[in-house]
Tab-separated table of C-alpha atoms in Angstrom:
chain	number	residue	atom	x	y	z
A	1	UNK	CA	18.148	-2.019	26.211
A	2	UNK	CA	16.237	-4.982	28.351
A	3	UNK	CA	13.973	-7.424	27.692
A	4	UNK	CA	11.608	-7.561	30.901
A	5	UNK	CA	8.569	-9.785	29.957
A	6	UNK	CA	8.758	-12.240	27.175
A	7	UNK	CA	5.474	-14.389	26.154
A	8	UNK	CA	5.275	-17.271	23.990
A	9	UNK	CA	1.931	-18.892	22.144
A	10	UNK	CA	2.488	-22.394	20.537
A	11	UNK	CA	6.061	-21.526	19.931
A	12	UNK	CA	8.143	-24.654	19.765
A	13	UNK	CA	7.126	-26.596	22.875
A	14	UNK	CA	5.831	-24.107	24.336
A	15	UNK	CA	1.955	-23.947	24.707
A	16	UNK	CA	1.591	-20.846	26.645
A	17	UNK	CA	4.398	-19.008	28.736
A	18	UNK	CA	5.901	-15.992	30.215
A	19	UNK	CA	9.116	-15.052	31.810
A	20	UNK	CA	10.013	-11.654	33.554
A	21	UNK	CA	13.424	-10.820	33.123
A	22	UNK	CA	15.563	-7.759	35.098
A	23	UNK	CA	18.324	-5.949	34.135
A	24	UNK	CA	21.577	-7.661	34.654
A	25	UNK	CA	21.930	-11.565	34.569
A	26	UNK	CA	19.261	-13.760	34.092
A	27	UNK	CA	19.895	-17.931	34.565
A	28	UNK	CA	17.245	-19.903	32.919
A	29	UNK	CA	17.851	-23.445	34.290
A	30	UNK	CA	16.027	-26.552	33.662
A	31	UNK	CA	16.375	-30.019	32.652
A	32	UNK	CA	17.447	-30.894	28.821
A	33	UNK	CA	14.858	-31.169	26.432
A	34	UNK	CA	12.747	-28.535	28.707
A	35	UNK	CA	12.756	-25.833	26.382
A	36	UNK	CA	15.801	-23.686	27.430
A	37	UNK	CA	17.332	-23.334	24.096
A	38	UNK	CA	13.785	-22.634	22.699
A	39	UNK	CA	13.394	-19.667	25.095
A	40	UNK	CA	16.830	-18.505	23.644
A	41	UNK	CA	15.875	-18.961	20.241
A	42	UNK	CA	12.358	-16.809	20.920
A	43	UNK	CA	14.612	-13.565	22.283
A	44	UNK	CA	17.023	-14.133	19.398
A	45	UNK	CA	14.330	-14.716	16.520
A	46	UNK	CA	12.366	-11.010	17.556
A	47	UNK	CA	15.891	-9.505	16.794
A	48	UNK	CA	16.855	-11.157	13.628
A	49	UNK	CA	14.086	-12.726	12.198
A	50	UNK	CA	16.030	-15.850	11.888
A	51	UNK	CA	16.521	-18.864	13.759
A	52	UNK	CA	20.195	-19.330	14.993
A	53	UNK	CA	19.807	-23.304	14.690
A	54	UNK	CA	19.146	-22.612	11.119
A	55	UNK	CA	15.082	-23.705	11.303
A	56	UNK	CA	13.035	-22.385	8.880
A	57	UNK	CA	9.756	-20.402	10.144
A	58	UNK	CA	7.471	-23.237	9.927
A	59	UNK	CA	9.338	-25.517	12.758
A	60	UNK	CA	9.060	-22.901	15.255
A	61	UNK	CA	5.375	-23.407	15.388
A	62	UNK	CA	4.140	-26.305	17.991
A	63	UNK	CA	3.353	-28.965	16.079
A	64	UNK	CA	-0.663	-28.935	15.781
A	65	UNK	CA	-0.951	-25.370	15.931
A	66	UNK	CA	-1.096	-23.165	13.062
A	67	UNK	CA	0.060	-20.264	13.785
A	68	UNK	CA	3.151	-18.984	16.874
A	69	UNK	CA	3.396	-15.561	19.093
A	70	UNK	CA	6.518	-14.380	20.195
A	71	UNK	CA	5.594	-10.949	22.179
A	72	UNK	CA	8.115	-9.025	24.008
A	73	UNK	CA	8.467	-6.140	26.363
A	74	UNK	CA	11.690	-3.876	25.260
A	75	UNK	CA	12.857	-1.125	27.840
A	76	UNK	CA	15.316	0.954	26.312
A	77	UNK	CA	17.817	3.008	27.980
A	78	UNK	CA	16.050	6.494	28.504
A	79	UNK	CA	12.701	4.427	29.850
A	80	UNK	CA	11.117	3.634	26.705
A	81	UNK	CA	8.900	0.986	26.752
A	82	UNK	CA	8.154	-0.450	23.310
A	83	UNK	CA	5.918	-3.954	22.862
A	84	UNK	CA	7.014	-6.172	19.659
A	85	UNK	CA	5.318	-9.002	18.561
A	86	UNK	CA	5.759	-11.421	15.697
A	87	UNK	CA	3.358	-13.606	14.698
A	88	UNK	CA	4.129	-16.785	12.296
A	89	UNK	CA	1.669	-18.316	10.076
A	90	UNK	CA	2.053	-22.269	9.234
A	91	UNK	CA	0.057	-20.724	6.140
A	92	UNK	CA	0.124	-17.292	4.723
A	93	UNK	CA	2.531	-14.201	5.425
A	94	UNK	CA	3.997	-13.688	9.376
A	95	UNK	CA	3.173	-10.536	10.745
A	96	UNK	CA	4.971	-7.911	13.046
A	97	UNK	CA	3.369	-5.459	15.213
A	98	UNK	CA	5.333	-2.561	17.254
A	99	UNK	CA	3.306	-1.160	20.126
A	100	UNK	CA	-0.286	-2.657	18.756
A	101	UNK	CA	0.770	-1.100	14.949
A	102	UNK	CA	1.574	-3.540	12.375
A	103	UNK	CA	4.589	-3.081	10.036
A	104	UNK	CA	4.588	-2.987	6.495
A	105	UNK	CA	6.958	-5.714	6.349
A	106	UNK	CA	8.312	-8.106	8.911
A	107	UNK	CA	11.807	-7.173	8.327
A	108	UNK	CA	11.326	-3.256	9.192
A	109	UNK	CA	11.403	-5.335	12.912
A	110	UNK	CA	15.076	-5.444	12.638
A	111	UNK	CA	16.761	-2.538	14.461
A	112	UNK	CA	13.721	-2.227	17.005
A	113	UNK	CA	15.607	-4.918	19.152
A	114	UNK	CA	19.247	-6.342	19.436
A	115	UNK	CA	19.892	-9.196	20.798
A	116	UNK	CA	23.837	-11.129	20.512
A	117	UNK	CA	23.809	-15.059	20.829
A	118	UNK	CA	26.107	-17.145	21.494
A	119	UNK	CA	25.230	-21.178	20.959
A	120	UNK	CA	27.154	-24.438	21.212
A	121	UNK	CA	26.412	-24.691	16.894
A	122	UNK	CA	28.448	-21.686	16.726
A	123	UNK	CA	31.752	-24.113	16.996
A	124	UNK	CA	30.603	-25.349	13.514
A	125	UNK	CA	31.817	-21.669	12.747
A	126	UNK	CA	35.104	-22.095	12.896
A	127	UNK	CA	35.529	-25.836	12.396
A	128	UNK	CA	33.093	-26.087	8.588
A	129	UNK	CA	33.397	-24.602	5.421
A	130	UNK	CA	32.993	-20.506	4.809
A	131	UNK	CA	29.654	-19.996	4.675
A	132	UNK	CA	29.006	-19.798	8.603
A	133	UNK	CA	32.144	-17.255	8.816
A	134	UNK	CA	30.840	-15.034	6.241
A	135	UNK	CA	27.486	-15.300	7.862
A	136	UNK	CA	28.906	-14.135	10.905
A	137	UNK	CA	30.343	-10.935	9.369
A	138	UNK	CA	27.188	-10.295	7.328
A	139	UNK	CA	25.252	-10.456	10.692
A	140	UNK	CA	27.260	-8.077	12.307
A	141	UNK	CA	27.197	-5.509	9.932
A	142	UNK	CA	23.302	-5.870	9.796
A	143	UNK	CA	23.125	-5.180	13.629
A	144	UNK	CA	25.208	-2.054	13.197
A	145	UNK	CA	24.110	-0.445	10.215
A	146	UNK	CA	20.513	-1.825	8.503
A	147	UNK	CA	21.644	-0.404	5.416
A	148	UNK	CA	23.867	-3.828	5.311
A	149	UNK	CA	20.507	-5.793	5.097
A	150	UNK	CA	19.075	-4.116	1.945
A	151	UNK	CA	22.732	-4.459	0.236
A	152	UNK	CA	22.917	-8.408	1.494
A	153	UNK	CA	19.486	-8.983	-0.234
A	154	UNK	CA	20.340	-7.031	-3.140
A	155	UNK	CA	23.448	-8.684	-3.537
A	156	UNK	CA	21.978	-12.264	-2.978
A	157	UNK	CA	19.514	-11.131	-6.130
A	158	UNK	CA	22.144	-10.284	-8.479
A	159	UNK	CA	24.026	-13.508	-8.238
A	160	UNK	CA	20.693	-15.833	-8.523
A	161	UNK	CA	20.061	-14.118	-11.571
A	162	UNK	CA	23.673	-14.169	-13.146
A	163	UNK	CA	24.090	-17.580	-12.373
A	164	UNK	CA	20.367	-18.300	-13.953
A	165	UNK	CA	21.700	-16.865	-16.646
A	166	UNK	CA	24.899	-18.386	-17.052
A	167	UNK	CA	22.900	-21.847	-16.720
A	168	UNK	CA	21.069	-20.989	-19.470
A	169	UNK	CA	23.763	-20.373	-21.606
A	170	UNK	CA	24.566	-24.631	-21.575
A	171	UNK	CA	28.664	-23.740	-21.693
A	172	UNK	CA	28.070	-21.202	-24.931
A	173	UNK	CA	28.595	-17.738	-25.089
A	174	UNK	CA	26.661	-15.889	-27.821
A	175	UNK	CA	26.768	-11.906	-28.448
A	176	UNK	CA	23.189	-11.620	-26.550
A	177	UNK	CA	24.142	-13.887	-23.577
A	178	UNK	CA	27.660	-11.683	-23.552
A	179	UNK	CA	25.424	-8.233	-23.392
A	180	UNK	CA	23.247	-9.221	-20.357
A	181	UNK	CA	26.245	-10.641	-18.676
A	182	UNK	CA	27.637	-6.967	-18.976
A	183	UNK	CA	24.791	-5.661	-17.560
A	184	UNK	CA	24.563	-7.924	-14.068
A	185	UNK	CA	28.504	-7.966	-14.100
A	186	UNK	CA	28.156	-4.219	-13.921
A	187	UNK	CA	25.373	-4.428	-10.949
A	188	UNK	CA	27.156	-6.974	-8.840
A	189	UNK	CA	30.981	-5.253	-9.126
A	190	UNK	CA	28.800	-2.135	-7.381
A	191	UNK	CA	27.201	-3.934	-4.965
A	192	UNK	CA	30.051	-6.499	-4.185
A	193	UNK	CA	32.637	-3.824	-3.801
A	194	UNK	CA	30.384	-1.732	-1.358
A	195	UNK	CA	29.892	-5.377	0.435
A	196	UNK	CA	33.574	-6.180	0.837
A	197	UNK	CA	34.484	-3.183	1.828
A	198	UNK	CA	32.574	-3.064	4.877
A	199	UNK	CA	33.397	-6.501	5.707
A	200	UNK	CA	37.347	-5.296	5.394
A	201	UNK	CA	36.919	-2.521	7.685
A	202	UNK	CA	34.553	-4.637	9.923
A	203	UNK	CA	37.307	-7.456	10.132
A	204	UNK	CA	39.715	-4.445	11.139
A	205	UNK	CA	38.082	-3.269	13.847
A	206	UNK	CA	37.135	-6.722	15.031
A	207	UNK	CA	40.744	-8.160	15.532
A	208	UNK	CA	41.658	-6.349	18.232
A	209	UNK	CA	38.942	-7.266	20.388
A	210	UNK	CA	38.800	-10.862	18.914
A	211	UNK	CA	41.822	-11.156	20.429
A	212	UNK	CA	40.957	-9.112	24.031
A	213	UNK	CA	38.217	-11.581	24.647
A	214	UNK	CA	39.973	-14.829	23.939
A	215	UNK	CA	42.629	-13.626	26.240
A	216	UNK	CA	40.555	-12.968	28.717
A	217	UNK	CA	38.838	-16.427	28.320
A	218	UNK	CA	42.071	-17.932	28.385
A	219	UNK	CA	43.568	-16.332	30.865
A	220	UNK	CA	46.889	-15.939	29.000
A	221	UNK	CA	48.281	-14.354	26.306
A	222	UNK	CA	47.819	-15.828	22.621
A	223	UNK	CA	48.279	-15.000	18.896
A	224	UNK	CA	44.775	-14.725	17.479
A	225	UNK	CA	44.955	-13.026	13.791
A	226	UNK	CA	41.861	-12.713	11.647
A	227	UNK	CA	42.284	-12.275	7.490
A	228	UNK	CA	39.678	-11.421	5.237
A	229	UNK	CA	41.864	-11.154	1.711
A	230	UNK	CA	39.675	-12.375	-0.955
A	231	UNK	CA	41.744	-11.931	-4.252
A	232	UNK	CA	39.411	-9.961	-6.252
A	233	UNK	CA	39.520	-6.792	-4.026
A	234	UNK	CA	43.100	-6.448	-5.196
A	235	UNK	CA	41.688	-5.531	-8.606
A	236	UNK	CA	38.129	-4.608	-7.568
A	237	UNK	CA	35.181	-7.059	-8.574
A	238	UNK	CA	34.539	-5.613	-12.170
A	239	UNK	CA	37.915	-6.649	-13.232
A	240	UNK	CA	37.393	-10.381	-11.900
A	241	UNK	CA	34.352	-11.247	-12.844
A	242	UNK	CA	35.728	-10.000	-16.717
A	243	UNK	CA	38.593	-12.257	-15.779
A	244	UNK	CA	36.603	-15.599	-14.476
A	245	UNK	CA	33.919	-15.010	-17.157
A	246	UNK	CA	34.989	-17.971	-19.149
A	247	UNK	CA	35.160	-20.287	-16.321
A	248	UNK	CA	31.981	-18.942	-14.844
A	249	UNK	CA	30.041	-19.966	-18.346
A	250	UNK	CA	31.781	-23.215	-18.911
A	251	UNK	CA	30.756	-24.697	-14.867
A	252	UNK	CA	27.319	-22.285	-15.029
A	253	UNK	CA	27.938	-20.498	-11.781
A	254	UNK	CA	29.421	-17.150	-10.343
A	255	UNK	CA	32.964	-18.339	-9.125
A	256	UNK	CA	34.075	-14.947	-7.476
A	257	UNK	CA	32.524	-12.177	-5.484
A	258	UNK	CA	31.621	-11.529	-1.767
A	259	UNK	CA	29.466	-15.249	-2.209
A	260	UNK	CA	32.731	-16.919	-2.332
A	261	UNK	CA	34.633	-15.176	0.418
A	262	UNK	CA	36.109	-16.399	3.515
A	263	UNK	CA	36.932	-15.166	6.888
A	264	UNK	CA	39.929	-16.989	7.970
A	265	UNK	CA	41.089	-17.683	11.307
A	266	UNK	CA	44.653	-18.232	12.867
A	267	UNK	CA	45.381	-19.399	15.961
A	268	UNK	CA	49.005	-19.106	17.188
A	269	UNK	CA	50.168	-18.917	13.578
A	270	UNK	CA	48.304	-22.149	12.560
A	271	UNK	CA	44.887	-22.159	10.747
A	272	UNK	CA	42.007	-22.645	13.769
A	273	UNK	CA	39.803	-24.599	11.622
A	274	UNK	CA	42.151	-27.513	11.012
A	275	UNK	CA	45.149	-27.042	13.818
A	276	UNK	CA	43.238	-25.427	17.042
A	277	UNK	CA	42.122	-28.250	19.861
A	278	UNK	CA	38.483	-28.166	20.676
A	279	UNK	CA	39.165	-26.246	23.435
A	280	UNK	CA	40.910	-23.178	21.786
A	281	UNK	CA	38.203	-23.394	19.098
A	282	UNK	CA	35.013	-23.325	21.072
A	283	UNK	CA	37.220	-20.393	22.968
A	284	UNK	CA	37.691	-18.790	19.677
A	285	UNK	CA	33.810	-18.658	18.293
A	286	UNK	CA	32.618	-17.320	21.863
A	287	UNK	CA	35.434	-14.187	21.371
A	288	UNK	CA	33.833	-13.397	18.425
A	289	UNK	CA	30.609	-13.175	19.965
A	290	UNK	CA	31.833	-11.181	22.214
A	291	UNK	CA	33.589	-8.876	20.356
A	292	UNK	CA	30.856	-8.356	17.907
A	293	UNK	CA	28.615	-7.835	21.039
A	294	UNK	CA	31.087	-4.934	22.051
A	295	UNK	CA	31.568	-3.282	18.919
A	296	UNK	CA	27.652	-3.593	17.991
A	297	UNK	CA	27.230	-1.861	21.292
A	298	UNK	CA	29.708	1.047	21.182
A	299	UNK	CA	28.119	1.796	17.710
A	300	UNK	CA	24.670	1.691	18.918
A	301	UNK	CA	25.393	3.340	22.195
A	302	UNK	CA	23.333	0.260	23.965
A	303	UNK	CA	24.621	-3.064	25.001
A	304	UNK	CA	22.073	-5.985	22.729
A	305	UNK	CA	20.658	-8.509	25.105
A	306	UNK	CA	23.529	-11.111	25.241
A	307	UNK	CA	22.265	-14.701	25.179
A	308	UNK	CA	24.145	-17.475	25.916
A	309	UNK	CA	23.296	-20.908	25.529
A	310	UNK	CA	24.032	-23.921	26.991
A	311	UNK	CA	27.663	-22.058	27.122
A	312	UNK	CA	29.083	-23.658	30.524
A	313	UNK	CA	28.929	-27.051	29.238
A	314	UNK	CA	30.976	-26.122	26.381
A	315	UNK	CA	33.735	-24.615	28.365
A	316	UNK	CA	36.128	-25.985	31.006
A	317	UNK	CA	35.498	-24.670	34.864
A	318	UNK	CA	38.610	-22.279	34.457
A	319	UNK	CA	36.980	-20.753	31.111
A	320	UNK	CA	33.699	-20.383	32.571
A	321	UNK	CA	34.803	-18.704	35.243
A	322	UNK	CA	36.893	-16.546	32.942
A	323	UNK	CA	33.548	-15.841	31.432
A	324	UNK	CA	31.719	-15.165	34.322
A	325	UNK	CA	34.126	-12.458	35.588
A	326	UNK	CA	34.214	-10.494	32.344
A	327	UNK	CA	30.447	-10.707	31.628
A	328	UNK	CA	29.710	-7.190	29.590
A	329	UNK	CA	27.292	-4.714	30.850
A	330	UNK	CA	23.844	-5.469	30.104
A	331	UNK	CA	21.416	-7.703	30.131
A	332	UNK	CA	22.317	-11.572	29.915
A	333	UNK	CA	20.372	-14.252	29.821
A	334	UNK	CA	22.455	-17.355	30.403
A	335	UNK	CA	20.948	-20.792	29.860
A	336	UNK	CA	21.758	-24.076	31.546
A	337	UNK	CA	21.106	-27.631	32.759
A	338	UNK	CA	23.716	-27.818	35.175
A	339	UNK	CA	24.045	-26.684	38.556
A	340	UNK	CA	25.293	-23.004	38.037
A	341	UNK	CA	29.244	-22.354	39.213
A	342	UNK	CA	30.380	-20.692	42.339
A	343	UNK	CA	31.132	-17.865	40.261
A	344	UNK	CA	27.880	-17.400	39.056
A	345	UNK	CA	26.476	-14.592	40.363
A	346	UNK	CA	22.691	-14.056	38.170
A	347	UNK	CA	20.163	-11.109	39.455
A	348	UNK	CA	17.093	-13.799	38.556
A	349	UNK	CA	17.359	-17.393	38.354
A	350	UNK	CA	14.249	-18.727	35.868
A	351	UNK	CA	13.449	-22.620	36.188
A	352	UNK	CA	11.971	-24.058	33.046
A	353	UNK	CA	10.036	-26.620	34.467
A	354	UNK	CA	7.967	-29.504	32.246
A	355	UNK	CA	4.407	-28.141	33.299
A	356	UNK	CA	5.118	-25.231	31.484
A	357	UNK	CA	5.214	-26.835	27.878
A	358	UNK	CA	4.581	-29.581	26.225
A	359	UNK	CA	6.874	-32.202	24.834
C-alpha cells in the first residue's frame, strides 16, 4: 500500500497543497515551522482518525476557515486505486468519503488505510506515566484487527458508567446501588478479559522484535524485556473487581481493569522509564514503532506507510545511519529540517517551502 498524491484544504497551515509521493522513500525537507510535521500529521490522521500530537479535530482546521480536507490517493498492492477523503467541520459532524461515496460513519475509514508513525512525542512514551504505553498497545491491536476498536469503545463505556455510578453512591453502598454494580461488574469482567488478553498475546509477539530493532539501532547486543502482568488476570477481572469493590465505592472510581494497566519496559535489567539515558530511550520508543510496523504488516500482508518525523534529530549520526540501513519495505516518508545524511538514500525529495502555506 502507497500513498501517491496527498491534498490538503485549510488544514493546519496549509491553505491549499499537494504532494506526489512514489513508492519507496520519500524526504520532505523544509525549514521548522514550515509545515513538515503537519504534512505528517495529515497522512497519519486519514489512517487513524486521530491526531498523534494529541489535537483535538477542531485545531487541525486553519484558523479562519471553517471547515479542513485531507484527500488522498491509496494504491494498494494488486493496483487498486482507492480515493479517501475526510472532511472536518469547525461546526457540525466530519465526514468521510471512499471513492466519491460517503460512509456511514467516519470511523468505518479505519482499515481503508494504514499508516505507522513514529514522532519525537513518542519519547514521552516511555519516559510518563501508563497511559501513552497502553495507548500504544491499544493502537496496535486496532491496526491489526478492527474488531479491537469496537471492544476499546465498548470498554471505555462500561467504565464511564460504573464509575458514574459509583460517584453517585457518595461512599455508601445500598442493596440497589450493590445490584447495578453486579450488572456493569458483569459487562466489564467480559469485555476486560477479552481486552487483556489480546494485549498479553500482543506483548508476546512484540518482544522479540522489540528487541531485533533496538539491536539493530544500536548496533550491539542488549537486554530489552517487555512485561505486561497486571494482577487481576491472575484471577480474571470478575474476581477483582468483587475484590476492590469496597475501595472502588469509598474513592468513587474503578481502581482495576485494562484502564489501569501498564506496559512496562526494561532495559538491561533496569526499568527504561526511570534508569535508561535519553539515548537508549528515544532508541527504545522508535523499536517499538518498528516492530509494531512489522508485525501490523505480516498480519495484513502489506507494509502501512511508515512516517517518520523529525526522527534524525532525535538520534545520534551512528543511530541514524543504523536506521537508514534497515529501513522496512514500503513506503516511507521521512521528514526533516536538516541537511539529509550521507546515508540517506530517498526515491523523492519534497521541499516544503513557505509559499506553499500560510503561517
Amino acid at each position: 500500500m502507497i500513498v501517491s498524491r496527498l491534498e490538503l484544504v485549510d488544514f493546519r497551515n496549509y491553505v491549499n497543497a499537494s504532494f506526489e509521493f512514489e513508492p519507496g522513500t520519500t524526504a520532505v525537507v523544509g525549514r521548522n515551522g514550515q509545515g513538515k510535521t503537519n504534512l505528517a500529521e495529515a497522512l497519519a490522521y486519514l489512517a487513524t482518525l486521530d491526531s498523534f500530537r494529541g489535537a483535538p479535530a477542531e485545531a487541525l482546521i486553519r484558523v479562519g476557515a471553517d471547515t479542513a480536507v485531507v484527500r488522498a490517493t491509496v494504491t494498494h498492492d494488486d493496483g487498486r486505486e482507492i480515493l479517501v477523503e475526510l472532511e472536518l467541520a469547525r461546526n457540525g459532524r466530519n465526514r468521510a468519503l471512499v471513492n466519491r461515496q460517503k460512509l456511514g460513519r467516519s470511523r468505518d475509514l479505519l482499515g481503508v488505510m494504514r499508516v505507522t508513525v513514529f514522532s519525537p512525542d513518542d519519547l514521552a512514551m516511555i519516559k510518563e506515566g501508563p497511559g501513552g504505553r497502553r495507548r500504544f498497545l491499544d493502537d496496535v491491536l486496532v491496526s491489526m484487527a478492527l474488531k479491537y476498536d469496537a471492544l476499546r469503545l465498548e470498554l471505555d463505556r462500561i467504565v464511564k458508567q460504573r464509575n458514574t455510578l459509583l460517584k453517585q453512591t457518595n461512599a455508601r453502598l445500598t442493596d440497589e446501588t450493590s445490584v447495578t454494580l453486579d450488572v456493569w461488574d458483569s459487562k466489564m469482567a467480559d469485555v476486560g478479559d477479552q481486552f487483556g488478553h489480546a494485549r498479553a498475546v500482543l506483548v508476546a509477539r512484540l518482544s522479540p522484535l522489540v528487541v531485533e530493532a533496538y539491536e539493530q539501532l544500536a548496533d550491539r547486543p542488549t537486554s530489552i524485556e517487555l512485561r505486561y502482568e497486571p494482577a487481576w488476570r491472575q484471577r480474571g477481572l470478575a474476581a477483582a473487581l468483587a475484590q476492590s469493590r469496597t475501595d472502588d465505592v469509598r474513592r468513587g472510581v474503578s481502581t482495576v481493569g485494562p484502564h489501569r494497566d501498564d506496559l512496562e519496559l526494561f532495559v538491561s535489567g533496569m526499568p527504561a522509564r526511570t534508569h535508561a539515558s535519553q539515548g537508549e530511550q528515544r532508541t527504545l520508543a522508535l523499536a517499538l514503532r518498528l516492530a509494531a510496523h512489522r508485525l501490523v504488516t505480516d498480519k495484513a500482508g502489506s507494509a502501512p506507510v511508515l512516517v517518520l518525523d523529525d526522527v534524525l534529530s532525535e538520534l545520534d549520526t551512528q543511530r541514524c545511519e543504523a536506521l537508514l540501513r534497515h529501513l522496512p519495505a514500503g513506503q516511507v516518508v521521512l521528514t526533516t529540517a536538516g541537511i539529509l545524511p550521507e546515508a540517506a538514500h530517498p526515491d523523492v525529495v519534497v521541499r516544503i517551502e513557505a509559499g506553499m502555506v500560510m503561517s
